[in-house]
Amino acid sequence: MTTEPAIGGEETLRTAIAAELGRARHRSIALTESVDDSDLTRQHSPLMSPLVWDYAHIGNQEELWLVRDVGGLVPLRSDIDELYDAFQHARADRPALPLLSPDEARAYVRGVREKALDVLDRTRFRGRRLVAGGFAFHMIAQHEQQHAETMLATHQLRMGEPVLHAPAPPSASALPETTEVLIPGGPFTMGTDTDPWALDNERPAHTVFVAPFLLDTTPVTNAAYAEFIEAGGYRRREWWTETGWAHRSRAELRAPLFWESDSDGSWWRRRFGVVEPVPADEPVVHVCAHEAEAYARWRGRRLPTEAEWEKAARHDPIDGRSRRYPWGAAEPTAEHANLGQRHLRPAPVGAYPRGATPAGVHQLVGDVWEWTSSVFRGYPDFAAFPYREYSEVFLDSGYRVLRGGSFGTDTSMGRATFRNWDHPIRRQIFAGFRCARDVSPGEWA
Ligand code: AVJ
Ligand code: FE
């Protein structure tokens, strides 16, 4: 079903979309203006594009979809499509390309945005599925925000003095009453048909049966993770999967990325250029899926499946329906979740009691992406829309699903149907995890 807003609704939607595009642009400008040209064009890590590539790529996607496709306008620069096509050049090779200079990139994205806003002004949000309900515009705003998170990860990898600043997150105000809760077994609706901004991989809505399981009420903290290290977590093969152990050996993993230990055994971390003691009660971040699984096995736990995560985050056992957010239908505010780069770090566990589920699961959304045990697959009857390269080409290829968003994820992707994915070995993303376990016979009868 397409949504066909009334005329008054159409103006409201147009204003809301313009605001979302503006918010995304404000953020990408902040991420690129905070460093000099050499930092924009440099390769901070072979895992990442130069910042100036992300910036021009944001403009290029906007040109392809909003200016050319929706607007039917002539290209501003058809000569650069190939340079900014993510499938043409690996991230590591991008610094060597004849990219637009920082000033050229700024002029380009400004020019594209001017045209895109003209298109927005004269587009009726009906008819073609691409524009129904304003979808293409919101897709492009989400695309820019996703690259803003990627640029934030590049900032974290950048060496040098701090250039980004943000207030500290709230402190813990109400710890969950228990360390784990029972999520009852039975069916729930996973994915969505009706969320206007849901991307192709979140569709369609379908019923999934989930066996009863226990889920931790918080993500795993740095203190808990440090205990795992202390217990020989990185030295004891029995807690790792075969693939995980092989990777831990090859990559010589010894602690989360960006951690260093002191001679007295205490842990320090580098965070956006600041070296600081690792805070005990924040969710651990910058671990790969293999580290998460080893930790879970050590604790007699496992990672939740993607379906378990989504059921815990959305299923309302009273009316049987799936909600948009763990706390209900209200749009995320600063009280609900640590999203949107409002802070440059995860908040301590217990900092967002208002964002908890009715069953008492805290911080499912925000703070850190949570690794799941699920490989990225299409839901039954998945259909790529509007392009195969957003999701389809990544399905069934060994990518692991991450859920819930991080402190660096925009609120527009805070909905509990949103799916992220990456290689299980990746650690530069803002990823942590929480543990789950099966219900043992006789327990929670
Ligand atoms: C959904 C975060 C895995 O960055 O590769 C950006 C998002 N897709 N441009 C990615 C995306 C196209 C994607 N992730
Ligand atoms: Fe992209």
Coordinates of N, CA and C in Angstrom, one line a residue, residues 11 19-20 26 34 104 112 117 138 147 165 195 205-206 217 239 266 308 322 352 355 406 431 436-437:
E11 N 2.1 19.4 2.3 CA 3.0 20.5 2.6 C 3.8 20.2 3.9
A19 N 13.6 19.5 6.4 CA 14.3 19.6 7.6 C 15.2 18.4 7.8
E20 N 14.8 17.3 7.4 CA 15.7 16.1 7.6 C 16.9 16.2 6.7
H26 N 23.8 19.5 7.8 CA 24.5 20.2 8.9 C 25.6 19.3 9.5
S34 N 35.7 20.3 10.3 CA 36.4 20.2 11.5 C 37.9 19.8 11.3
E104 N 36.0 21.7 -4.5 CA 35.1 21.2 -5.6 C 34.0 20.4 -5.1
V112 N 24.1 20.3 -6.0 CA 23.1 19.2 -6.1 C 22.0 19.5 -5.1
L117 N 16.3 20.5 -3.8 CA 15.2 21.2 -3.1 C 14.2 21.8 -4.1
H138 N 13.5 10.7 1.7 CA 13.9 10.3 3.0 C 15.0 9.2 2.9
H147 N 26.4 7.8 5.9 CA 27.7 8.1 5.6 C 28.3 9.0 6.7
H165 N 33.8 17.8 19.4 CA 33.5 18.0 20.8 C 32.0 17.8 21.0
D195 N 5.8 1.0 7.6 CA 6.7 2.1 8.0 C 7.1 2.9 6.8
A205 N 6.7 -7.3 6.3 CA 6.3 -7.8 7.6 C 6.0 -9.3 7.4
H206 N 6.4 -10.1 8.4 CA 6.2 -11.5 8.3 C 6.2 -12.1 9.7
T217 N 19.5 -7.5 30.2 CA 18.8 -6.2 30.2 C 19.7 -5.0 29.7
W239 N 36.8 -21.0 24.2 CA 35.6 -20.1 24.2 C 35.4 -19.5 22.8
S266 N 45.9 -1.6 34.3 CA 44.6 -0.9 34.0 C 44.5 -0.6 32.5
E308 N 15.3 -12.7 17.6 CA 15.1 -12.6 19.1 C 15.3 -11.1 19.5
S322 N 3.6 -5.4 16.9 CA 5.0 -4.9 17.0 C 5.1 -3.4 16.9
Y352 N 19.2 5.4 30.4 CA 18.0 5.7 29.6 C 16.8 4.8 30.1
G355 N 13.9 4.7 27.9 CA 14.0 4.0 26.6 C 13.8 2.5 26.7
S406 N 24.0 3.1 17.1 CA 25.0 3.5 18.1 C 24.8 5.0 18.4
A431 N 30.4 -0.9 17.4 CA 29.6 -2.1 17.7 C 30.1 -2.7 19.1
A436 N 22.4 -13.5 25.3 CA 21.1 -14.2 25.5 C 21.4 -15.6 25.9
R437 N 20.4 -16.3 26.3 CA 20.6 -17.7 26.6 C 19.2 -18.4 26.4

